[in-house]
Amino acid sequence: MFDGMSRRVVSLWFPRLASDRVLRQYPIDGPFALTLKQNNANRIYCLNTEAIAQGLQQGMPYSDARAFCPDLKSAEAQPQYDLKFLQTLRRWATRYCPWVGLEGENGLVLDVTGSTHLYGGEEVMLSDMRSRLMRAGLSVQIGLADTRGAAWALAHYGEGVAASGNALPAIKSLPVAALRIDEKMSISLQRLGLRTIGDLAKAARAPLTRRFGPKLLLRLDQALDRQPEEISPQADAPHYAVRMTLPEPIGLLPDVMAGTERLLIQLCAKLKSQEMGARKLCVTLRRVDQDHQQVELRLARPLRNPQRILPLFERGLSEMDAGYGIDMLRLEATEVESLPVQQVSHVSDGGKDKLDDLISRLGTRIGLENIQRFLPADSHIPERSFIVASAAYSDPARTWAVINKRPISLFPPEPIAATGPRPPQRFRWRRMFLTTGRAIGPERIAPEWWLEDENWRSGLRDYWRVETRQGRRLWLFYTPQNPGWFVQGEFA
Amino acid sequence: MQPTDQIPFPLAKTRTHEVCGAGSHVFAFALAARLGQHVMWLRESWDQQQINPIGFAEFIEPADLTLCKTEHQLETLAAAEEALRSGAVALVVMTLSKPIGLTEGRRLQLAAREGKSTGLTIIPEGHGSNAAETRWRCTPVFDADTTAADSTLQRWELIKNKSGTLGVWHVRWNVASRRLVMVPPSRE
């Protein structure tokens, strides 16, 4: 390593991360377990120390655990929140060094090279970590070594610190499973009599590689610093929120708008640097009486232009009740989408921008999902040959295949009294007496049997274009399998 | 053709108009085709009668139409006013089921003037508002001796006009050229 300073790596293992997280929020005395549904059976996911003392094990069926330990309290595991919690811990761990990565689902790895002296040495730093984590209610096992592999081994199988320069004495008595190999391999090694890392290090290398592949010795070499292994620090996810605290409470709409504008300019600069655009924005106004009010804005298109977003907020903000005044504004982009930088074109696209702004503005009034557009769909059933999609979340389609003449308006089939496979000469529809002047057809449309559709239970339909002497041109159909006549649409 | 009595179509811009009758949809789409740009179509969500994009594709591109679903007529009017005022669309079409008062009609007129856009309300017969610039009654006509089955004959009746005379025209939509063709009414 550089300047003769050897690399030092800390591995933190939280053996009961999931249950510790839940018990931090809802402290419980006595045995406690988290269960997770796996393969249709509720199994134990994570236990606390009391439950382990009762002899329960991870992975056993929950019903068995209840039988062994009748006073077991349990809750459902939520692995996604555990991961989030681990991310929080990762961010906390950057107080010790900037290089912190995740190690599996319940561990962290820190490259503390050159930062231990800031805490007064390695031992002091480790005890500081331990005491802080214990105070937070987390059980932790810590290993420190020159390599990631050795630190991992120490954290998981007997805590400790490996001396700088040579990790072997510290880890040689640990079982081979401490080398991060799978269970099958470790059992095979134990059958060969290679029980500890020390045994393995002494064994001949060539037969081992032949038998177990290169992975085993790679893990050993990584632990003993004969092979490099990197630690990938994770970057914080970009956070799109800005806030402003005011020395004097404000209440007038122009003031609130001015504050929002300042926040918008900041936020948009941040969005621009990440090449993102906001899809959903939320302004939180904190009043002097600690009450919160929120204005949400959903945009028809990702945007990061403060001048265009600000007027869209006006309607929502004008409806707020300022009470005794507002002393804090917070603006957050709750939903962002990537918006790459685009070359400015000399062809004006102002009309489209105006339309998008109109859709956003109408969206605040009637809901963005109620503003829709037609998209073609691949079906020959008249009412399914197009779909109605939200305009904000779809692109217009220019390819419409019109094969047969179709009515300009459609409605649910309305029965009329008629018999026979030919269109009736006279019929009554919507209280009008109509006579057929000309009928064109039939065009047979079969139901799509692969889709269940209540309206097509009557089977095949023979469609007719009927021009009535009274003027209206209707779309009639006859169902031969279940005789009946219906009107479904009107032609242009 | 009627050289002396030209049809006032397309309708006067920056105004709102009304249309009733069974041919209202054809009228609206013919107007949209003439104005050429984007169309905003508002209707109430309970309305079962749906415009069919494959049907109106012979008038305008379905991509040029944005549909708005509103909960009740008050919302329709508010949204239409906003759309007219923004100037982002050339034509705003709304379906109304109840008569609107003079105030609402006047508000729509002002919004259309401000946004330089055209408004068209599809109304039930006899529900017109006094504020509308023109009112049309459109009815399809059965044409006994036509051979061209793809074009449709319509009788467009101008029953109210604030700045001109009334009249009746027989028109046909020509699908190939996407334009209106006037037909002499003497054939009736």
XYZ file of C-alpha atoms in Angstrom:
680
model
C 0.000 0.000 0.000
C 1.009 3.640 -0.215
C 3.633 5.035 2.151
C 3.986 1.738 3.851
C 0.611 2.267 5.475
C -1.327 -0.942 5.279
C -4.959 -1.036 4.460
C -7.377 -1.509 7.337
C -10.919 -2.728 6.864
C -13.736 -2.907 9.389
C -16.565 -5.345 8.870
C -19.766 -4.784 10.813
C -22.251 -7.602 11.070
C -25.708 -7.069 12.511
C -26.826 -10.625 13.265
C -30.322 -9.579 14.322
C -30.844 -6.521 12.187
C -34.508 -7.130 11.303
C -35.747 -7.890 14.807
C -33.589 -5.162 16.330
C -35.145 -2.674 13.950
C -38.679 -3.635 14.918
C -37.884 -3.806 18.645
C -36.365 -0.328 18.508
C -39.780 0.979 17.534
C -41.938 -1.318 19.674
C -39.882 -2.576 22.628
C -41.053 -5.997 23.853
C -39.755 -8.114 26.719
C -39.401 -11.824 26.218
C -38.938 -13.956 23.125
C -39.753 -12.258 19.869
C -39.560 -13.420 16.282
C -40.185 -12.043 12.818
C -41.830 -14.377 10.364
C -41.708 -14.415 6.602
C -43.890 -16.383 4.239
C -41.680 -18.640 2.151
C -43.057 -21.361 -0.119
C -46.498 -20.985 1.397
C -45.256 -21.560 4.937
C -44.614 -19.044 7.646
C -41.025 -19.421 8.708
C -38.931 -17.699 11.332
C -36.976 -14.898 9.696
C -35.210 -13.219 12.583
C -35.114 -13.755 16.357
C -34.095 -11.799 19.400
C -31.690 -13.142 22.043
C -34.406 -14.392 24.390
C -35.953 -16.421 21.588
C -32.570 -17.899 20.672
C -32.063 -18.811 24.320
C -35.338 -20.736 24.144
C -33.824 -22.885 21.420
C -35.564 -21.415 18.414
C -33.729 -21.229 15.115
C -33.947 -19.179 12.008
C -35.800 -20.927 9.203
C -37.917 -23.212 11.356
C -41.677 -23.231 10.735
C -43.526 -20.670 12.780
C -46.044 -23.238 14.038
C -43.197 -25.361 15.452
C -41.692 -22.332 17.103
C -45.020 -21.538 18.747
C -45.236 -25.104 20.023
C -41.750 -24.908 21.581
C -42.258 -21.476 23.000
C -45.900 -20.644 23.734
C -45.251 -17.056 24.829
C -43.448 -16.140 21.614
C -44.464 -12.792 20.269
C -44.143 -12.282 16.554
C -44.589 -9.857 13.720
C -44.322 -10.039 9.982
C -40.924 -9.288 8.504
C -40.547 -6.444 6.019
C -37.220 -7.003 4.268
C -37.566 -3.857 2.165
C -37.608 -1.712 5.308
C -34.647 -3.651 6.690
C -32.693 -2.753 3.591
C -33.698 0.869 3.972
C -32.567 0.757 7.584
C -29.235 -0.706 6.509
C -28.853 2.182 4.073
C -29.439 4.556 6.963
C -26.734 2.787 8.955
C -24.430 3.055 5.958
C -24.915 6.767 5.911
C -24.287 6.915 9.644
C -21.075 4.911 9.239
C -19.603 7.559 6.944
C -18.791 9.430 10.156
C -15.813 7.083 10.529
C -14.542 7.056 6.978
C -15.807 8.021 3.539
C -15.576 4.520 2.064
C -18.553 2.532 3.278
C -20.208 -0.252 1.333
C -22.946 -2.751 2.027
C -21.971 -6.303 2.896
C -24.869 -8.588 2.077
C -28.248 -7.981 3.668
C -27.101 -7.292 7.202
C -23.573 -6.029 7.156
C -21.406 -3.039 6.350
C -17.820 -2.824 5.223
C -15.698 0.252 5.971
C -12.260 1.056 4.594
C -10.824 2.912 7.581
C -7.290 3.169 6.213
C -5.757 6.355 7.534
C -8.751 7.485 9.557
C -8.308 5.486 12.751
C -5.985 8.027 14.339
C -8.789 10.587 14.254
C -10.495 8.542 16.937
C -7.325 7.805 18.862
C -6.483 4.443 17.468
C -8.210 1.335 16.259
C -9.345 0.002 19.608
C -10.904 3.291 20.615
C -12.670 3.595 17.263
C -14.126 0.097 17.529
C -15.356 0.628 21.059
C -16.893 3.935 19.964
C -18.733 2.147 17.165
C -19.870 -0.591 19.486
C -21.137 1.694 22.201
C -23.027 3.910 19.768
C -24.668 0.950 18.075
C -25.543 -0.665 21.382
C -27.099 2.537 22.580
C -29.204 2.483 19.426
C -30.404 -0.988 20.371
C -28.495 -2.909 17.721
C -26.488 -6.019 18.350
C -23.312 -5.958 16.322
C -20.212 -8.032 15.740
C -17.133 -6.236 14.547
C -14.030 -7.484 12.805
C -10.958 -5.459 11.829
C -8.229 -6.698 9.539
C -6.079 -5.797 6.565
C -8.491 -7.339 4.093
C -12.175 -7.432 3.560
C -12.191 -11.228 3.683
C -10.368 -11.449 7.019
C -12.512 -8.708 8.551
C -15.639 -10.553 7.414
C -14.371 -13.794 8.900
C -13.618 -12.117 12.231
C -16.985 -10.352 12.363
C -18.963 -13.509 11.680
C -16.891 -16.102 13.563
C -15.508 -14.627 16.732
C -14.895 -10.931 16.875
C -11.468 -9.483 16.996
C -8.717 -7.441 15.467
C -6.122 -8.944 13.190
C -2.678 -7.446 13.483
C -1.497 -5.302 10.629
C 0.618 -7.057 8.034
C -0.348 -10.635 8.698
C -3.929 -11.715 9.194
C -3.268 -15.444 9.363
C -2.584 -15.792 13.106
C -5.902 -14.118 13.926
C -8.044 -16.152 11.582
C -6.268 -19.474 11.355
C -8.415 -21.093 14.046
C -11.694 -20.005 12.423
C -13.737 -22.608 10.508
C -13.427 -22.738 6.724
C -16.969 -21.360 6.374
C -15.519 -18.006 7.454
C -14.004 -17.691 3.968
C -17.395 -16.696 2.458
C -17.808 -20.014 0.640
C -21.077 -21.859 0.202
C -22.236 -24.462 2.657
C -21.737 -27.437 0.354
C -18.099 -26.571 -0.199
C -17.437 -26.093 3.489
C -18.975 -29.498 4.321
C -16.829 -31.189 1.651
C -13.735 -29.510 3.075
C -14.590 -30.691 6.565
C -14.954 -34.253 5.248
C -11.414 -33.949 3.930
C -10.264 -32.968 7.388
C -9.686 -29.335 6.506
C -11.650 -27.770 9.316
C -10.006 -24.411 9.853
C -8.505 -21.711 7.725
C -5.116 -22.647 9.152
C -5.528 -26.210 7.826
C -6.477 -24.887 4.458
C -3.544 -22.470 4.271
C -1.139 -25.329 4.934
C -2.704 -27.713 2.404
C -1.337 -28.223 -1.105
C -2.955 -25.738 -3.487
C -3.084 -27.634 -6.761
C -5.358 -30.514 -5.644
C -7.686 -28.067 -3.940
C -8.118 -26.041 -7.101
C -8.666 -29.190 -9.112
C -11.339 -30.378 -6.745
C -13.149 -27.161 -5.754
C -12.416 -24.758 -8.582
C -10.585 -21.442 -8.373
C -13.120 -19.744 -6.081
C -11.969 -21.386 -2.852
C -8.349 -20.318 -3.112
C -9.373 -16.914 -4.389
C -11.318 -16.407 -1.171
C -8.360 -17.589 0.865
C -5.945 -15.315 -0.995
C -8.312 -12.383 -0.625
C -8.482 -12.960 3.125
C -4.712 -13.211 3.411
C -4.055 -10.140 1.245
C -2.466 -12.079 -1.604
C -5.255 -10.979 -3.948
C -6.770 -7.498 -3.963
C -10.448 -6.942 -3.295
C -12.155 -3.627 -3.645
C -14.737 -1.971 -1.478
C -17.325 -0.059 -3.467
C -18.618 2.833 -1.467
C -22.218 3.622 -2.210
C -23.216 7.088 -3.145
C -26.138 8.694 -1.419
C -29.228 8.707 -3.583
C -29.824 12.262 -4.774
C -32.340 14.000 -2.617
C -34.553 16.504 -4.361
C -35.813 18.697 -1.581
C -35.084 22.258 -0.544
C -36.418 24.298 2.332
C -36.453 27.829 3.544
C -37.034 29.091 7.050
C -38.312 32.614 7.348
C -37.395 35.060 10.098
C -40.843 36.627 9.941
C -44.040 34.729 9.139
C -45.641 35.511 5.788
C -49.220 35.125 4.652
C -49.856 36.939 1.394
C -50.051 34.924 -1.798
C -47.401 36.995 -3.655
C -44.968 36.419 -0.774
C -45.593 32.690 -0.734
C -45.204 32.604 -4.512
C -41.926 34.516 -4.262
C -40.648 32.048 -1.678
C -41.720 29.128 -3.815
C -39.948 30.651 -6.777
C -36.670 30.862 -4.884
C -36.975 27.242 -3.826
C -37.907 26.227 -7.362
C -34.809 27.876 -8.786
C -32.645 25.951 -6.322
C -34.423 22.681 -6.924
C -34.363 23.027 -10.692
C -30.625 23.701 -10.633
C -30.180 20.472 -8.722
C -32.432 18.593 -11.121
C -30.502 20.000 -14.026
C -27.159 18.882 -12.634
C -28.515 15.331 -12.389
C -30.314 15.551 -15.765
C -33.625 14.840 -14.121
C -37.044 16.405 -14.441
C -39.752 16.640 -11.800
C -42.986 14.778 -12.370
C -44.592 15.399 -9.024
C -43.826 18.301 -6.717
C -44.994 18.973 -3.224
C -44.818 22.244 -1.329
C -45.187 22.037 2.421
C -46.076 25.214 4.266
C -45.465 25.198 7.993
C -47.528 27.672 9.872
C -46.583 29.405 13.078
C -49.018 27.190 14.971
C -47.009 24.144 13.766
C -49.783 23.071 11.420
C -48.692 21.769 8.038
C -50.343 22.343 4.714
C -49.343 20.702 1.505
C -49.872 21.548 -2.131
C -49.185 18.806 -4.591
C -48.552 19.397 -8.254
C -48.464 16.665 -10.850
C -46.962 17.595 -14.170
C -47.959 16.306 -17.564
C -44.328 15.934 -18.527
C -41.031 15.955 -16.618
C -39.975 19.575 -16.225
C -37.151 21.538 -14.636
C -37.942 25.023 -15.788
C -38.864 27.263 -12.834
C -40.657 29.819 -15.026
C -42.986 27.148 -16.341
C -43.634 25.357 -13.063
C -44.300 28.402 -10.890
C -47.580 29.540 -12.515
C -48.903 26.008 -12.156
C -48.563 26.292 -8.386
C -50.607 29.455 -8.197
C -54.006 27.779 -8.044
C -53.042 25.349 -5.279
C -51.252 27.951 -3.184
C -54.113 30.425 -3.432
C -56.391 27.909 -1.720
C -54.135 27.571 1.327
C -55.076 28.991 4.667
C -52.110 30.886 6.046
C -53.543 31.151 9.548
C -51.271 33.299 11.696
C -48.542 33.127 9.090
C -46.162 30.730 7.435
C -42.611 30.481 8.716
C -41.196 27.570 6.725
C -41.473 26.470 3.129
C -40.292 23.129 1.880
C -40.318 22.012 -1.732
C -39.736 18.428 -2.690
C -39.782 16.652 -6.014
C -41.485 13.465 -4.905
C -41.335 11.859 -8.304
C -38.572 12.466 -10.807
C -37.850 11.134 -14.247
C -34.713 11.326 -16.276
C -34.759 14.303 -18.609
C -31.616 14.362 -20.713
C -30.304 17.621 -22.064
C -31.578 18.171 -25.571
C -30.238 20.206 -28.386
C -32.160 23.383 -28.918
C -33.915 23.191 -32.237
C -34.783 26.094 -34.463
C -38.164 24.495 -35.092
C -40.523 26.016 -32.583
C -42.082 23.559 -30.212
C -43.893 26.150 -28.168
C -47.312 24.764 -29.009
C -46.545 21.448 -27.400
C -45.161 23.110 -24.290
C -48.322 25.153 -24.020
C -50.439 22.040 -24.348
C -48.421 20.215 -21.669
C -48.806 23.156 -19.327
C -52.532 23.183 -20.007
C -52.745 19.474 -19.204
C -50.839 20.047 -15.939
C -53.107 22.917 -15.013
C -56.287 21.018 -15.816
C -54.800 18.078 -13.937
C -54.729 20.077 -10.717
C -58.421 20.759 -11.225
C -59.912 17.482 -12.430
C -57.103 14.980 -11.851
C -54.306 14.166 -14.254
C -55.663 10.687 -14.948
C -58.878 12.180 -16.350
C -57.023 13.802 -19.221
C -56.616 11.134 -21.805
C -55.750 10.320 -25.356
C -56.591 7.525 -27.733
C -54.012 4.892 -28.574
C -54.433 2.096 -31.113
C -54.846 -1.432 -29.804
C -54.476 -4.721 -31.582
C -57.986 -6.110 -31.624
C -60.769 -6.432 -34.154
C -63.481 -6.033 -31.518
C -64.814 -2.516 -32.176
C -64.803 -1.293 -28.604
C -61.363 -2.774 -27.938
C -59.601 -1.607 -31.093
C -58.404 1.471 -29.235
C -57.443 2.220 -25.678
C -57.873 5.389 -23.697
C -54.627 6.208 -21.912
C -53.637 8.988 -19.575
C -52.203 11.764 -21.723
C -49.486 12.593 -19.214
C -48.066 9.088 -19.192
C -48.216 8.151 -22.866
C -47.008 9.437 -26.196
C -49.345 10.179 -29.072
C -49.505 7.477 -31.724
C -49.633 8.436 -35.371
C -50.228 5.005 -36.821
C -53.895 4.219 -37.105
C -54.924 1.472 -39.456
C -58.457 2.016 -40.691
C -59.548 -1.040 -42.644
C -63.322 -1.021 -42.399
C -65.569 1.944 -42.010
C -66.336 2.431 -38.370
C -68.928 4.594 -36.618
C -67.957 7.997 -35.268
C -69.541 7.215 -31.920
C -70.012 4.006 -29.996
C -72.299 3.160 -27.114
C -73.199 -0.009 -25.205
C -75.445 -2.233 -27.417
C -79.099 -1.223 -27.244
C -81.555 -4.018 -28.140
C -84.244 -3.458 -30.770
C -87.187 -5.656 -31.625
C -86.485 -7.519 -34.866
C -86.162 -11.042 -36.144
C -84.293 -12.816 -38.907
C -80.751 -12.485 -40.191
C -81.545 -9.525 -42.488
C -81.831 -6.018 -41.062
C -85.440 -5.147 -40.257
C -87.368 -2.904 -42.653
C -88.888 -0.981 -39.777
C -87.672 -0.742 -36.224
C -87.969 1.381 -33.168
C -84.879 2.785 -31.494
C -84.706 5.423 -28.772
C -88.423 6.119 -29.207
C -87.943 6.835 -32.911
C -89.649 4.898 -35.679
C -87.061 4.258 -38.345
C -87.251 2.645 -41.742
C -84.274 1.106 -43.454
C -83.332 2.822 -46.686
C -80.162 0.925 -47.410
C -78.269 -1.759 -45.529
C -74.674 -2.738 -46.177
C -73.292 -5.923 -44.730
C -72.925 -8.247 -43.072
C -69.451 -7.992 -41.603
C -68.931 -10.888 -39.258
C -66.897 -10.311 -36.110
C -66.091 -13.248 -33.872
C -65.513 -12.833 -30.151
C -61.986 -13.094 -28.882
C -62.348 -16.366 -27.037
C -59.030 -15.882 -25.243
C -60.432 -12.916 -23.405
C -63.374 -13.208 -21.113
C -65.880 -10.529 -22.079
C -69.359 -10.403 -20.642
C -70.709 -8.419 -23.580
C -69.665 -11.026 -26.108
C -71.402 -13.964 -24.423
C -73.990 -13.996 -27.195
C -71.338 -15.187 -29.650
C -70.732 -14.095 -33.218
C -71.980 -10.771 -34.463
C -73.018 -9.849 -37.988
C -72.618 -6.098 -38.315
C -74.720 -4.040 -40.738
C -74.487 -0.416 -41.719
C -78.057 0.716 -41.906
C -78.969 4.029 -43.493
C -82.427 4.990 -42.396
C -84.827 7.035 -44.477
C -85.059 9.401 -41.528
C -81.376 10.228 -41.988
C -79.489 8.547 -39.173
C -76.892 5.981 -40.134
C -76.651 3.301 -37.533
C -74.441 0.342 -36.802
C -76.641 -2.660 -36.123
C -75.620 -6.191 -35.367
C -77.354 -9.522 -35.322
C -76.241 -12.392 -33.136
C -76.989 -15.617 -35.050
C -76.063 -17.930 -32.193
C -78.458 -16.234 -29.840
C -80.880 -14.390 -32.122
C -81.278 -10.715 -31.391
C -80.698 -7.294 -32.912
C -78.787 -4.435 -31.313
C -77.689 -0.902 -32.149
C -74.107 -0.123 -31.135
C -73.000 2.993 -32.938
C -73.731 5.839 -35.252
C -71.861 6.719 -38.419
C -70.697 10.109 -39.492
C -73.483 25.837 -55.245
C -74.883 28.898 -53.572
C -72.807 31.872 -54.687
C -74.993 34.456 -53.006
C -75.462 32.732 -49.731
C -72.043 31.409 -48.690
C -71.912 29.139 -45.686
C -70.154 30.877 -42.740
C -67.824 27.980 -42.167
C -65.344 27.644 -40.526
C -66.985 29.473 -37.693
C -65.813 32.829 -36.430
C -62.714 32.375 -34.315
C -62.315 33.645 -30.750
C -65.976 32.831 -30.168
C -68.059 30.016 -28.807
C -70.738 28.344 -30.869
C -73.440 25.780 -30.340
C -74.559 22.778 -32.271
C -77.423 20.359 -31.761
C -78.932 17.418 -33.573
C -77.846 13.965 -34.634
C -75.068 15.327 -36.857
C -73.344 17.296 -34.089
C -70.326 15.014 -33.982
C -69.767 15.350 -37.721
C -70.048 19.108 -37.405
C -67.538 19.209 -34.566
C -65.004 17.037 -36.348
C -65.423 18.881 -39.646
C -64.699 22.097 -37.756
C -61.684 20.517 -36.057
C -60.378 19.426 -39.444
C -60.771 22.933 -40.825
C -59.064 24.626 -37.863
C -56.269 22.139 -38.154
C -54.553 22.153 -34.784
C -55.056 20.431 -31.515
C -58.531 19.701 -30.177
C -59.598 19.336 -26.568
C -62.737 17.230 -26.169
C -64.516 17.404 -22.827
C -67.265 15.091 -21.700
C -68.768 13.955 -18.454
C -67.600 10.604 -17.192
C -71.088 9.077 -16.937
C -71.707 9.600 -20.641
C -71.805 6.150 -22.253
C -71.653 7.466 -25.780
C -68.015 7.455 -26.763
C -66.325 8.991 -29.750
C -64.491 6.356 -31.725
C -60.970 7.265 -32.898
C -61.161 4.836 -35.821
C -64.401 6.506 -36.863
C -63.180 10.091 -36.674
C -59.785 9.294 -38.192
C -61.280 10.324 -41.528
C -61.625 13.861 -40.179
C -58.580 14.437 -37.955
C -55.628 12.455 -36.650
C -56.607 10.809 -33.360
C -53.243 12.001 -31.973
C -54.465 15.589 -32.327
C -57.248 15.091 -29.838
C -57.027 15.183 -26.065
C -59.930 13.834 -24.099
C -61.051 15.290 -20.780
C -63.305 13.377 -18.440
C -65.130 15.529 -15.930
C -67.391 14.676 -13.071
C -70.209 17.112 -13.725
C -71.138 19.993 -15.977
C -69.721 22.664 -13.682
C -66.333 20.998 -13.938
C -66.701 20.760 -17.707
C -67.342 24.482 -17.935
C -64.453 25.364 -15.627
C -62.030 23.137 -17.512
C -63.271 24.400 -20.872
C -62.768 27.975 -19.766
C -59.218 27.187 -18.691
C -58.486 25.423 -21.985
C -59.958 28.259 -24.065
C -58.033 30.889 -22.177
C -54.690 29.090 -22.417
C -54.617 29.333 -26.189
C -52.868 25.971 -26.352
C -55.623 24.347 -28.379
C -57.442 25.649 -31.435
C -60.794 24.117 -30.600
C -62.491 23.140 -27.382
C -65.524 20.884 -27.766
C -67.735 20.158 -24.786
C -70.885 18.110 -24.426
C -73.496 19.733 -22.246
C -76.542 17.999 -20.852
C -78.143 20.914 -19.001
C -78.813 24.427 -20.259
C -76.244 27.020 -19.177
C -77.003 30.510 -18.015
C -75.973 33.777 -19.575
C -73.102 34.214 -17.109
C -71.498 30.889 -17.956
C -71.948 31.466 -21.674
C -70.453 34.923 -21.383
C -67.480 33.610 -19.424
C -66.769 31.096 -22.165
C -66.918 33.892 -24.747
C -64.444 36.001 -22.806
C -62.091 33.067 -22.354
C -62.231 32.279 -26.075
C -61.439 35.862 -26.920
C -58.522 35.970 -24.503
C -57.001 32.717 -25.724
C -57.827 33.341 -29.390
C -59.395 29.901 -29.614
C -62.774 28.568 -30.700
C -65.318 26.909 -28.457
C -68.093 24.575 -29.502
C -70.780 23.228 -27.224
C -72.832 20.209 -28.217
C -76.233 20.802 -26.685
C -79.547 19.002 -26.596
C -82.120 20.566 -28.873
C -83.583 23.770 -27.455
C -80.982 24.208 -24.694
C -79.076 27.058 -26.293
C -77.523 29.923 -24.437
C -78.015 33.512 -25.476
C -74.300 34.199 -25.350
C -73.422 31.865 -28.212
C -72.237 33.442 -31.417
C -74.015 30.973 -33.694
C -76.234 27.951 -33.225
C -76.492 25.144 -35.722
C -78.853 22.235 -36.111
C -77.242 19.353 -37.956
C -79.176 16.368 -39.162
C -78.093 13.546 -41.417
C -80.176 13.205 -44.566
C -80.967 10.005 -46.379
C -79.643 10.236 -49.882
C -81.559 7.799 -52.081
C -79.617 8.084 -55.319
C -76.037 8.282 -54.215
C -73.554 5.684 -55.285
C -70.613 6.906 -53.216
C -71.280 5.109 -49.981
C -68.394 6.645 -48.074
C -69.518 10.233 -48.048
C -72.461 11.330 -46.004
C -75.068 13.939 -46.676
C -75.899 16.367 -43.914
C -78.364 19.176 -43.558
C -76.803 22.051 -41.652
C -79.211 24.660 -40.482
C -77.974 27.926 -39.022
C -80.705 28.756 -36.531
C -79.036 31.585 -34.682
C -76.421 34.057 -35.827
C -75.369 37.176 -33.982
C -73.608 38.742 -36.929
C -75.234 37.594 -40.128
C -78.141 35.862 -41.732
C -79.545 32.434 -41.157
C -79.548 29.710 -43.760
C -79.736 26.063 -44.646
C -77.028 24.128 -46.481
C -76.652 20.582 -47.634
C -73.081 19.444 -47.213
C -71.104 16.300 -47.657
C -67.768 15.368 -46.106
C -65.286 14.274 -48.704
C -63.008 11.727 -47.051
C -60.295 11.766 -49.705
C -59.749 15.530 -49.735
C -60.794 16.039 -46.119
C -63.041 18.941 -46.913
C -66.655 19.864 -47.061
C -68.489 19.744 -50.347
C -71.635 21.776 -50.766
C -74.600 20.071 -52.409
C -77.525 21.935 -53.949
C -80.563 21.443 -51.763
C -82.915 21.249 -54.708
C -82.608 17.509 -54.789
C -84.878 17.151 -51.820
